[in-house]
Every structure is written in structure tokens, then in C-alpha cells.
GROMACS .gro file of C-alpha atoms in nm:
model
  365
    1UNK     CA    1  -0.711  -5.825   3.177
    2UNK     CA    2  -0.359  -6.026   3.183
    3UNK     CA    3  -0.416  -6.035   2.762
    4UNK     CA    4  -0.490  -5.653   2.769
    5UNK     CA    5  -0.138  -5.604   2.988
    6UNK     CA    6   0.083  -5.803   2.759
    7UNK     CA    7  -0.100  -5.597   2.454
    8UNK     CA    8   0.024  -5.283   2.656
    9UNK     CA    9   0.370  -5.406   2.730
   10UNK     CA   10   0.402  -5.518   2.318
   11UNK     CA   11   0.324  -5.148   2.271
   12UNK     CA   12   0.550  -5.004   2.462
   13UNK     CA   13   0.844  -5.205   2.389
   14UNK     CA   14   0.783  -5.105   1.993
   15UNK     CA   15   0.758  -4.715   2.109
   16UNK     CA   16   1.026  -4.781   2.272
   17UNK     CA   17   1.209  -4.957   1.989
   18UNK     CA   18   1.164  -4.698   1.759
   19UNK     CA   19   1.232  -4.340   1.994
   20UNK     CA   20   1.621  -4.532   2.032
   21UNK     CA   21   1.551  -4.618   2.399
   22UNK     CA   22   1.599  -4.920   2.565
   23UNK     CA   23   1.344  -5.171   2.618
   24UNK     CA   24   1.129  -5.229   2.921
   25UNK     CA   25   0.992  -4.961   3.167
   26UNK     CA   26   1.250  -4.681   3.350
   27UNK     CA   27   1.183  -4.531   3.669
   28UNK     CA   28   0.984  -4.238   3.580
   29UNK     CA   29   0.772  -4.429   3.415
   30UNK     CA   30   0.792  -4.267   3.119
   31UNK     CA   31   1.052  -4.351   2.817
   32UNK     CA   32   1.369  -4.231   2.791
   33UNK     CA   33   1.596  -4.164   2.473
   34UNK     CA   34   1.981  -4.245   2.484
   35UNK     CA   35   2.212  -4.010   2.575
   36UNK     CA   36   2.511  -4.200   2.361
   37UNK     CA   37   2.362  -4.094   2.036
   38UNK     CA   38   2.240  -3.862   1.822
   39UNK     CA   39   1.949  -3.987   1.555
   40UNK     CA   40   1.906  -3.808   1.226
   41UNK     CA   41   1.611  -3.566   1.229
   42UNK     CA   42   1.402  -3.710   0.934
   43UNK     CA   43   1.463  -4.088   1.138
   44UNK     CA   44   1.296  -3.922   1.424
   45UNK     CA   45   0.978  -3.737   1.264
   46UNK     CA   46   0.912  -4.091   1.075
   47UNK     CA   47   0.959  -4.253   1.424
   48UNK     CA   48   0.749  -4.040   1.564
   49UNK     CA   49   0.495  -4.062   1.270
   50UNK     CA   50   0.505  -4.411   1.313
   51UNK     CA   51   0.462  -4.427   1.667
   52UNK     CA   52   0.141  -4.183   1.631
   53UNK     CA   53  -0.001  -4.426   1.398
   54UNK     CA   54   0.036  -4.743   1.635
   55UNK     CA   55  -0.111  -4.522   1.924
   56UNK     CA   56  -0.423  -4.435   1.765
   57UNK     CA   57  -0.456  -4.816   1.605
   58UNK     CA   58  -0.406  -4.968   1.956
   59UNK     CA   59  -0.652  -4.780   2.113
   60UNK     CA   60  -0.947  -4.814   1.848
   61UNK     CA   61  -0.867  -5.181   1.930
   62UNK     CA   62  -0.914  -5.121   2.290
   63UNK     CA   63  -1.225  -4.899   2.256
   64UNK     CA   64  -1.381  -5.163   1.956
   65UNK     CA   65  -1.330  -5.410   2.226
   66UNK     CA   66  -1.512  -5.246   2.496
   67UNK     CA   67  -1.786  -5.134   2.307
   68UNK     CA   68  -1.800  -5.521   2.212
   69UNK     CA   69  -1.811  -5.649   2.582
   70UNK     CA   70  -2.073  -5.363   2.636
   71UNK     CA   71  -2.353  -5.485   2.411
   72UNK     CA   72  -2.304  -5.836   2.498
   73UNK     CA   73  -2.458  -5.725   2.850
   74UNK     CA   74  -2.746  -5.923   2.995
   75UNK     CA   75  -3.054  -5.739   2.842
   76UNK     CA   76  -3.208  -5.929   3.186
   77UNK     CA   77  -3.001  -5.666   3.362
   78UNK     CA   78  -3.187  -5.360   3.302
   79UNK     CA   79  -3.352  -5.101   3.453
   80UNK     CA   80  -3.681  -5.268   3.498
   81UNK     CA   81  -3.832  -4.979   3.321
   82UNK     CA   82  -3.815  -5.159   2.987
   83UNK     CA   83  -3.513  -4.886   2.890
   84UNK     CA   84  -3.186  -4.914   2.843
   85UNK     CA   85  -2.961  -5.200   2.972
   86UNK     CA   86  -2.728  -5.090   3.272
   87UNK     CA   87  -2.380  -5.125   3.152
   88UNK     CA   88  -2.191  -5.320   3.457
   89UNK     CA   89  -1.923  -5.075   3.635
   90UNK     CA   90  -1.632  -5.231   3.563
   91UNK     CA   91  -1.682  -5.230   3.195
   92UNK     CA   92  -1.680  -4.887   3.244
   93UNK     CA   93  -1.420  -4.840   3.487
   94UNK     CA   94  -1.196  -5.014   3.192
   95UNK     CA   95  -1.330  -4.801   2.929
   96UNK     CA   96  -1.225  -4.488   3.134
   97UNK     CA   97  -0.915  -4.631   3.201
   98UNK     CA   98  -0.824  -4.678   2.837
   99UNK     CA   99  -0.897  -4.321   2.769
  100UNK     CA  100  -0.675  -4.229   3.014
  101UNK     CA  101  -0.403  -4.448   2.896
  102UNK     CA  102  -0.450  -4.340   2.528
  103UNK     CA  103  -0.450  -3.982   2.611
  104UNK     CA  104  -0.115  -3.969   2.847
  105UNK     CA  105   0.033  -4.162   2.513
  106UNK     CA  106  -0.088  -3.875   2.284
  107UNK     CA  107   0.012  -3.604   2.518
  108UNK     CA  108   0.372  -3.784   2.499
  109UNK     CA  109   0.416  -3.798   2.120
  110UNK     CA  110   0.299  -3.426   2.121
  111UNK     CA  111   0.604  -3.345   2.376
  112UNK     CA  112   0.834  -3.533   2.163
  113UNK     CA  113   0.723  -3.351   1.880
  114UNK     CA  114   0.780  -3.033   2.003
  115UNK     CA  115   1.167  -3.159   2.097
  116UNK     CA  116   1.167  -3.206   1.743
  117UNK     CA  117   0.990  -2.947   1.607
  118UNK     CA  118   1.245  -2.722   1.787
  119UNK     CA  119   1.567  -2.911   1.698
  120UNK     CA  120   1.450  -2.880   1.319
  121UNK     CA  121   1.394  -2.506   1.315
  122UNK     CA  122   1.799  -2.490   1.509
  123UNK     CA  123   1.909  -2.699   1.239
  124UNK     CA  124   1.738  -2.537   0.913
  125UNK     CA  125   1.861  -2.183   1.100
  126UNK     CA  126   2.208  -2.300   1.125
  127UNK     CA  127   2.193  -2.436   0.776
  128UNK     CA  128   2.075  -2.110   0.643
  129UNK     CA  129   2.375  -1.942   0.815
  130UNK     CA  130   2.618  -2.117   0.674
  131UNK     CA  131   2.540  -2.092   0.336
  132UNK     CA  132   2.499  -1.728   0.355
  133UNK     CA  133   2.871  -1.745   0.559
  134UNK     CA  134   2.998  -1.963   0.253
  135UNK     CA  135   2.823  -1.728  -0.026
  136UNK     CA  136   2.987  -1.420   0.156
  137UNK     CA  137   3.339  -1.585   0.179
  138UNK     CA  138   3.318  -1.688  -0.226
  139UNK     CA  139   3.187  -1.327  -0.342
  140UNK     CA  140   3.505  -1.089  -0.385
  141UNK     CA  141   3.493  -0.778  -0.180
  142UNK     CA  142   3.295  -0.477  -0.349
  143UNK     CA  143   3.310  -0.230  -0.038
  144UNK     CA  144   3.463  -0.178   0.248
  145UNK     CA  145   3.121  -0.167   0.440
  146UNK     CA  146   3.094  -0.414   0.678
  147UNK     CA  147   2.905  -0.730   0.599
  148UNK     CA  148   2.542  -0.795   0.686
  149UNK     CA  149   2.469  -0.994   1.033
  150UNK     CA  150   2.396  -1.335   1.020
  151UNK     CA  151   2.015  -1.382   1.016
  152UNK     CA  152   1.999  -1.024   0.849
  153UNK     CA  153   1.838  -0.995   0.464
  154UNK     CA  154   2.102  -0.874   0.253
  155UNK     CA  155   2.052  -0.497   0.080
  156UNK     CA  156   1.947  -0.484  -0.216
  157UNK     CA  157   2.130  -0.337  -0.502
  158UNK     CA  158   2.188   0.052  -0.584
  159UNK     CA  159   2.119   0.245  -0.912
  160UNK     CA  160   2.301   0.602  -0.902
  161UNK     CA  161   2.049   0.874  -1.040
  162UNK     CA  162   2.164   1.179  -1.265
  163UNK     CA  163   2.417   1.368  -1.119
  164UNK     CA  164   2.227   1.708  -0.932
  165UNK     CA  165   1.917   1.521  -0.841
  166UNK     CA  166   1.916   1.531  -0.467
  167UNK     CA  167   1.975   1.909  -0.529
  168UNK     CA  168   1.594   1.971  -0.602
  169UNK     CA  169   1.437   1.635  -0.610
  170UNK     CA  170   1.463   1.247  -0.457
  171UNK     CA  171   1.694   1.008  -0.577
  172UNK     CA  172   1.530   0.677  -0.616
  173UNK     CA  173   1.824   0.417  -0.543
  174UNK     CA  174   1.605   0.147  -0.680
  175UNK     CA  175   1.589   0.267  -0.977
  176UNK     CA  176   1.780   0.519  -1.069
  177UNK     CA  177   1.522   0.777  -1.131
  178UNK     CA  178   1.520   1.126  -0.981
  179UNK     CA  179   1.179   1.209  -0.872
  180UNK     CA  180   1.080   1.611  -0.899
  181UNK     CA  181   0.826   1.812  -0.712
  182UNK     CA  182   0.546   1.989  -0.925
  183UNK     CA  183   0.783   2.283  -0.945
  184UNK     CA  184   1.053   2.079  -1.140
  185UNK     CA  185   1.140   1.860  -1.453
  186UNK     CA  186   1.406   1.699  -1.634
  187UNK     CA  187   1.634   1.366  -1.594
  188UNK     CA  188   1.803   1.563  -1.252
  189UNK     CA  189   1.498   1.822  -1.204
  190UNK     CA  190   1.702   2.090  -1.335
  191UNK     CA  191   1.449   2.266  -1.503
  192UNK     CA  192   1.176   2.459  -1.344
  193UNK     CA  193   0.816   2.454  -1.442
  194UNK     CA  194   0.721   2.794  -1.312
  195UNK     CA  195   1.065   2.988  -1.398
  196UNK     CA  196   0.860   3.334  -1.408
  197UNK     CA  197   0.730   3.287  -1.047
  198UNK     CA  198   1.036   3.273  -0.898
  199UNK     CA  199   1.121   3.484  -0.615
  200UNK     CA  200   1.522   3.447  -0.693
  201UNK     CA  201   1.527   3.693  -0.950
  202UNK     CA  202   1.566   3.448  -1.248
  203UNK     CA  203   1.418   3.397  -1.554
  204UNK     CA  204   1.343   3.097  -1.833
  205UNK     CA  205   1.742   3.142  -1.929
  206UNK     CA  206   1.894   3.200  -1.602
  207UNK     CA  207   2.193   2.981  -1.399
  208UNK     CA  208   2.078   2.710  -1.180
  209UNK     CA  209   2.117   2.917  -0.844
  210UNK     CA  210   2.003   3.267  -0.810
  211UNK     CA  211   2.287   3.568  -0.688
  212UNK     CA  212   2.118   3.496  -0.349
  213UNK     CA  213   2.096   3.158  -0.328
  214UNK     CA  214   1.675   3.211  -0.308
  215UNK     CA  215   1.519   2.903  -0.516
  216UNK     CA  216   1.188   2.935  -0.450
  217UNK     CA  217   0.862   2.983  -0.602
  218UNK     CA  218   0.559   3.226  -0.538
  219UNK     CA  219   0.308   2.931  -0.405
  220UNK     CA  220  -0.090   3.016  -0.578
  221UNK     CA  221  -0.159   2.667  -0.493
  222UNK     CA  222  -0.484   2.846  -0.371
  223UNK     CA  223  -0.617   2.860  -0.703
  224UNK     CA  224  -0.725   2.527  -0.653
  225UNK     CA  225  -0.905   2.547  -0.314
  226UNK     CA  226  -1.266   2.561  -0.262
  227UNK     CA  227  -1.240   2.892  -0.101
  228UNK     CA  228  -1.125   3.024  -0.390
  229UNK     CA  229  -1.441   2.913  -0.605
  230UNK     CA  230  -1.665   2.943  -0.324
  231UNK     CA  231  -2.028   3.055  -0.388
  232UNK     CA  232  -1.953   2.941  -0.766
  233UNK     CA  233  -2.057   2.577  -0.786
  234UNK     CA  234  -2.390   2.553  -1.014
  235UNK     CA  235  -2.404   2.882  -1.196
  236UNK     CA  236  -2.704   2.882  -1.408
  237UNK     CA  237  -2.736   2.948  -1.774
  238UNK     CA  238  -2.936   3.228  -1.714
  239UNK     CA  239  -2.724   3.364  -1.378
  240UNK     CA  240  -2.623   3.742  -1.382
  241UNK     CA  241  -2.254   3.655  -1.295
  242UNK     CA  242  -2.214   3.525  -1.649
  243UNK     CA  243  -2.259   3.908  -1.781
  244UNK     CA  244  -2.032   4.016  -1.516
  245UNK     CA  245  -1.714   3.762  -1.474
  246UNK     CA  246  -1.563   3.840  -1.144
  247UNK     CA  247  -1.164   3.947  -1.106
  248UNK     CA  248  -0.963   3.833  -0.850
  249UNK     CA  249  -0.650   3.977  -0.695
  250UNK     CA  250  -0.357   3.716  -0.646
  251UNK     CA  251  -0.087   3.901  -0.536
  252UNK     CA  252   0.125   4.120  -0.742
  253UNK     CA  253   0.272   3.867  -0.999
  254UNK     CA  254   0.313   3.840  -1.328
  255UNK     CA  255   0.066   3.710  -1.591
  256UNK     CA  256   0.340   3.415  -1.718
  257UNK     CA  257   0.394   3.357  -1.353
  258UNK     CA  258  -0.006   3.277  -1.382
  259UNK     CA  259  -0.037   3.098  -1.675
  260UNK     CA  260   0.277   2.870  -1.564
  261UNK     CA  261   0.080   2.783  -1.245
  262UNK     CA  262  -0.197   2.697  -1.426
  263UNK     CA  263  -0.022   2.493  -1.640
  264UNK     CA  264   0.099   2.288  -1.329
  265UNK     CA  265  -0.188   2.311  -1.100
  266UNK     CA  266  -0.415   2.162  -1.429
  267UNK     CA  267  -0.213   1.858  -1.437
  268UNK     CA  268  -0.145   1.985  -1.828
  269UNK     CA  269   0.236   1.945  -1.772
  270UNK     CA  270   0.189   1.572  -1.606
  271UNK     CA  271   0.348   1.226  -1.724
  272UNK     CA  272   0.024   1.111  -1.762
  273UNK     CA  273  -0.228   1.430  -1.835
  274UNK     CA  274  -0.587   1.403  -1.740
  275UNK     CA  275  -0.827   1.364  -2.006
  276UNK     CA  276  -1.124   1.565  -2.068
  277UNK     CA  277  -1.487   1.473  -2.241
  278UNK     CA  278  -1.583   1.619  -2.494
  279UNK     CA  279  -1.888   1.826  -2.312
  280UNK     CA  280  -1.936   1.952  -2.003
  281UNK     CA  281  -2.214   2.067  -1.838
  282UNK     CA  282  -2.260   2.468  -1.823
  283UNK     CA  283  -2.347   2.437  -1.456
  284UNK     CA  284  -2.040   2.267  -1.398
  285UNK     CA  285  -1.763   2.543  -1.500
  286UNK     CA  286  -1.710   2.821  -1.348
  287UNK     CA  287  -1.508   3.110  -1.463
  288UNK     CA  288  -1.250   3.382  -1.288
  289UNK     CA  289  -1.045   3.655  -1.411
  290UNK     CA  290  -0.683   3.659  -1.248
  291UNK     CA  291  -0.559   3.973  -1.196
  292UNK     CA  292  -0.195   4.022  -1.315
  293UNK     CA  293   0.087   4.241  -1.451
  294UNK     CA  294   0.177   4.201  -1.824
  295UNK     CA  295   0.593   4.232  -1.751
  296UNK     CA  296   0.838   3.962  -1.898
  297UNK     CA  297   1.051   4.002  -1.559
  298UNK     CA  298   0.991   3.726  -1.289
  299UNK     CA  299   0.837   3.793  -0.990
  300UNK     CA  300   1.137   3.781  -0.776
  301UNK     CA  301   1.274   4.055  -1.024
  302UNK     CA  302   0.918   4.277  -1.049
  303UNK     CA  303   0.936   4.321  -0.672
  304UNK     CA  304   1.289   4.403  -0.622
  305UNK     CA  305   1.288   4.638  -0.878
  306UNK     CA  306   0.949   4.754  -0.871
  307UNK     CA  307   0.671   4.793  -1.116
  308UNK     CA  308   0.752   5.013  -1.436
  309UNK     CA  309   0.576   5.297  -1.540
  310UNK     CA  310   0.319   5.260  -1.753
  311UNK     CA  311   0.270   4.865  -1.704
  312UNK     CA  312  -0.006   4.739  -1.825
  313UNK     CA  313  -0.266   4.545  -1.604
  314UNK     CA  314  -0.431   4.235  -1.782
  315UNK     CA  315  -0.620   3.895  -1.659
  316UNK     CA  316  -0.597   3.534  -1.724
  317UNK     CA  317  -0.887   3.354  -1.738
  318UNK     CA  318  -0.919   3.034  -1.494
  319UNK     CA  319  -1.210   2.800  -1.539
  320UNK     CA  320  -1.270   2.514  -1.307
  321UNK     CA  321  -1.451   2.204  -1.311
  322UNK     CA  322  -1.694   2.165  -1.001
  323UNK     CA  323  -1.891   1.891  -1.044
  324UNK     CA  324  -2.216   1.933  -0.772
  325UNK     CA  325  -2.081   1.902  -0.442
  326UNK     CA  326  -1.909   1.678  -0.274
  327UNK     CA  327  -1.776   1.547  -0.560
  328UNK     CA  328  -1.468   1.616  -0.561
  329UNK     CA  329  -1.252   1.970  -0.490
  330UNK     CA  330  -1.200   2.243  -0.847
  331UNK     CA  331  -0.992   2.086  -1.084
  332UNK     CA  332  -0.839   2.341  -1.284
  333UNK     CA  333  -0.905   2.333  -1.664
  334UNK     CA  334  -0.566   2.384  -1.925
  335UNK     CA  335  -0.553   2.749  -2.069
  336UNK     CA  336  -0.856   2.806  -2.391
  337UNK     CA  337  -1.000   2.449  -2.309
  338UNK     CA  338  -1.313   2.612  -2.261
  339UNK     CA  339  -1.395   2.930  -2.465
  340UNK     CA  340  -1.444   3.258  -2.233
  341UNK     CA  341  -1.662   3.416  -2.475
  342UNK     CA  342  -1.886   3.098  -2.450
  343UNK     CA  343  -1.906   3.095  -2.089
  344UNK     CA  344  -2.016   3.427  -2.104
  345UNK     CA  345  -2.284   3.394  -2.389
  346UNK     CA  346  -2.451   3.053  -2.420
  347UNK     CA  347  -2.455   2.964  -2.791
  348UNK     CA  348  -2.770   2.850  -2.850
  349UNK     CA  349  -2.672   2.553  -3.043
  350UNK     CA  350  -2.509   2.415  -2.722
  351UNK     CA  351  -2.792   2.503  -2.426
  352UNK     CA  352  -2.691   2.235  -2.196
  353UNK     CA  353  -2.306   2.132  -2.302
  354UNK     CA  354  -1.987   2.344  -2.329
  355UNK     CA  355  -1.802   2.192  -2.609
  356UNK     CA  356  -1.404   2.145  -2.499
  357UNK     CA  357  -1.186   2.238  -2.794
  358UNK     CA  358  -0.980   1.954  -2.860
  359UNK     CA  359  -0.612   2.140  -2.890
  360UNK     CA  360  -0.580   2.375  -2.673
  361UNK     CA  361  -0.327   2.660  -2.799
  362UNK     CA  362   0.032   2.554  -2.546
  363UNK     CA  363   0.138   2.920  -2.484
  364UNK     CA  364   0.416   2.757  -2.324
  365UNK     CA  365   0.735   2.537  -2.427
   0.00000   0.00000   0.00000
């Protein structure tokens, strides 16, 4: 046991060494660093690295040792049952005793680390502050905003979109794009996309505000609900309602007003257009007649000054694409995609497929 003490005391006296305090055992009995100096981080976490390493090596000594003095037990000094041999109570008693000792030296190194764990993360944050302080001081002055907080990420850099963007659409700072709704287009979404359904009073050729400062659109963003194809999904080749198309009333507009919705509800006008197979299944398109005035005025216009005598009633034709439900909700098909006259009457060459004409005539600019 006196050979195991001065083992222990060795120990210490290097942990001590190597943490900067002085040799021997303190009061507390525990170790204590200097107060008169200041060691360098990285000297520390190899110190403590170090330290970790004797630790563990000192106690698989201890344990080896113990496990040695174990089996070197009288086998005489068994049970009597022909068993195992009864390990003598001291051996023991030591064995628990190095456990202890090994584990209050563990539990130390991981409270030191922590200390030094924390004084690292100060120092890299302090660091980190100054060179952003030093960077800041170095740039010359570009505004007279105030500069960022210290810790703070710095903003990013600002792209100016066209001039008259955040008039009718979003100005993306990031990069200098001006995004438009479906009812405008152009670099500042100055132009409209539906200039014949607007309620203003303005046409394809009119100023950018209206007399009454009214910039809206007539919405028939109903065209492409299911309520509006309801009861139409799966029309068969031989179904009566392909003799007899039905009309639909929507509202008192304008057929350009129409055909200009369709044109943006069909996704005809995107950035990226949809594109279409070749066939489609006659079961899967449906066909309406929209009821609408055949006038050149908007619809702003039309209802201020009324309808003219004599106008002339007409339809545009919408066909949707409804695959079997719930597939997905009517996706409106571009204007003379899909021939009316062969929705109507099947050809027989085609019993199962419409055939999509490939360019569709753009009524439109």
C-alpha cells in the first residue's frame, strides 16, 4: 500500500506540474492554478490532454494490478461448493477504492475542461469582434446608416429594380428583378395582361393610371374552379351533352376580356408554359361556351357607358382538362388547342384520343 501512495503522490505532483500549480497537496484537497499568471489557451487544452492521458494510464495500472492480486487467491479458499474462489475483502475494498479515486480524477479534468471550453468560446468571440471592428474602421463610409452591432451578420447587398416596379409588383432587392402578379408583365410590370377587363375604363393603348385612379381587373378566376366544371368530369363519347354544349353566363364582359383571361388562367402567357401531349383522352376534356359581348371597349368602359344598340352576343369556347378525380383541379386548355367541332363530333379515326393541334392560332400580342 506505501508503493501504491508514492505512485499516487508521483501523479499528482505531474497534474500538478502541468495545470501551472504548485506542487504538493492544498487545503481543499483539490489542485489549485496560480493566480499570478495567465497560460496560453492551446498550452492548457494540451495540458489538459495530457493530463487525461496519464489518468486513464495510471488507473489501468491500478486495475491490471488488482485483477493480478485477485487470481493469485488461494483456490483452497473457496466456497466449498467446488465454485468460484472467494475473492478476500480487502482486495476488494482496494479495487473499489481505486474506482473511486480514478473517477473524482476524471470528474476534475472534465471541470477543467469546461473552464476552458468557456474561456475559448470568450476568446474566439472577442476575436471575431475585432476583426469585424477593424474591417468596419478600414471600409470608407457608403451611408449614413448606422453600422451593424457587434455580433450582428452584416446585410447583404442591394440591387435597385426598374424604376415603377413597387407600383404594381415586388421589388426583389436581391436581385434586381421586379416580380408581377398574373395580371402584369414587363421589366417594371407596366403592362397589363388583361387590358380589356379592366374596370378603369382603359384600353390596350391607354396611360398607366385610369381618370379615376381605378386599376383593377374584373377577377373570372372562377373559370378554373371545380364548381364551375362540376357534373362534367368523364363525359362519354356517346353522352348527349356533346350534341348540346352548355353556355354559361360570366358576367357582362367582353369577349377579349374572356379570351385575355384565358390566356392567363391557361398558363399560355407563363415564363415557362405548360406543355401538352399530343392526345388526350375524350373523357378527359370537357367543353363550355362563355357567354360574352362582342364590343372592342373594356369592361370598365361597357358598363359606364352601357351596352350599344344592336351589340352582338357571341361565346368563347373553354375546354378543360379533368383528369378522373382527384387528380388534380381543371386546368384550362390555350384558345383552339382542342378543336370544338371535334369535341362535338368524334371523328372516327380518333375514337379514344383528341389530337391537340400543335400551334394554336395566338389571337393575342
Amino acid at each position: 500500500m506505501s508503493l501504491r501512495r508514492n505512485e499516487d503522490s508521483e501523479v499528482e505532483e505531474e497534474e500538478a506540474a502541468l495545470l501551472g500549480a504548485p506542487t504538493g497537496r492544498v487545503g481543499d484537497g483539490g489542485r489549485r492554478r496560480s493566480d499570478s499568471r495567465e497560460p496560453a489557451i492551446d498550452c492548457r487544452l494540451a495540458a489538459l490532454l495530457l493530463l487525461f492521458l496519464g489518468v486513464a494510464i495510471s488507473a489501468a495500472s491500478r486495475i491490471a494490478a488488482l485483477r493480478l492480486a485477485a487470481s493469485n487467491v488461494d483456490p483452497a479458499a473457496s466456497d466449498g461448493g467446488g465454485g468460484y474462489s472467494v475473492v478476500p475483502e480487502i482486495v476488494l475494498k482496494g479495487l473499489a477504492g481505486a474506482v473511486r479515486m480514478q473517477a473524482g480524477a476524471v470528474d476534475a479534468l472534465l471541470r477543467e475542461s469546461r473552464e476552458v471550453g468557456t474561456e475559448v468560446e470568450m476568446a474566439l468571440r472577442d476575436q471575431a469582434r475585432a476583426r469585424e471592428s477593424a474591417a468596419a474602421a478600414a471600409a470608407p463610409p457608403t451611408s449614413s446608416a448606422a453600422p451593424p452591432a457587434a455580433g450582428l451578420p452584416l446585410p447583404l447587398p442591394t440591387r435597385a429594380c426598374p424604376e415603377g416596379c413597387t407600383e404594381h409588383g415586388n421589388c426583389n432587392e436581391l436581385t434586381g428583378e421586379c416580380t408581377c402578379g398574373l395580371t402584369r408583365r414587363g421589366p417594371a410590370c407596366q403592362e397589363p395582361t388583361m387590358p380589356a377587363c379592366m374596370l378603369g375604363g382603359r384600353g390596350a393603348g391607354a396611360p398607366s393610371a385610369s381618370p379615376g385612379g381605378v386599376d383593377e381587373v374584373i377577377n373570372l378566376s372562377f373559370l378554373v374552379a371545380e364548381s364551375f366544371w362540376g357534373g362534367l368530369r368523364d363525359v362519354r363519347t356517346d353522352d348527349p351533352r356533346r350534341k348540346k354544349v352548355a353556355h354559361r353566363w360570366v358576367g357582362m364582359v367582353t369577349c377579349d376580356c374572356v379570351e385575355q383571361a384565358l390566356a392567363v388562367l391557361s398558363l399560355s402567357r407563363a415564363s415557362a408554359p405548360p406543355r401538352f401531349p399530343e392526345r388526350i383522352g375524350h373523357t378527359e376534356l370537357s367543353l363550355q361556351r362563355a357567354l360574352c359581348i362582342d364590343d372592342p371597349r373594356p369592361v370598365g368602359q361597357l358598363w359606364e357607358e352601357g351596352v350599344a344598340a344592336g351589340a352582338k352576343w357571341s361565346y368563347v369556347p373553354l375546354v378543360a382538362w379533368l383528369k378522373p378525380f382527384p387528380a388534380h383541379a381543371p386546368h384550362l386548355l390555350p384558345l383552339h388547342l382542342v378543336n370544338e367541332a371535334h369535341w362535338v363530333d368524334i371523328p372516327k379515326k380518333d375514337p379514344h384520343l383528341m389530337r391537340l393541334r400543335r400551334n394554336p392560332i395566338e389571337l393575342l400580342a
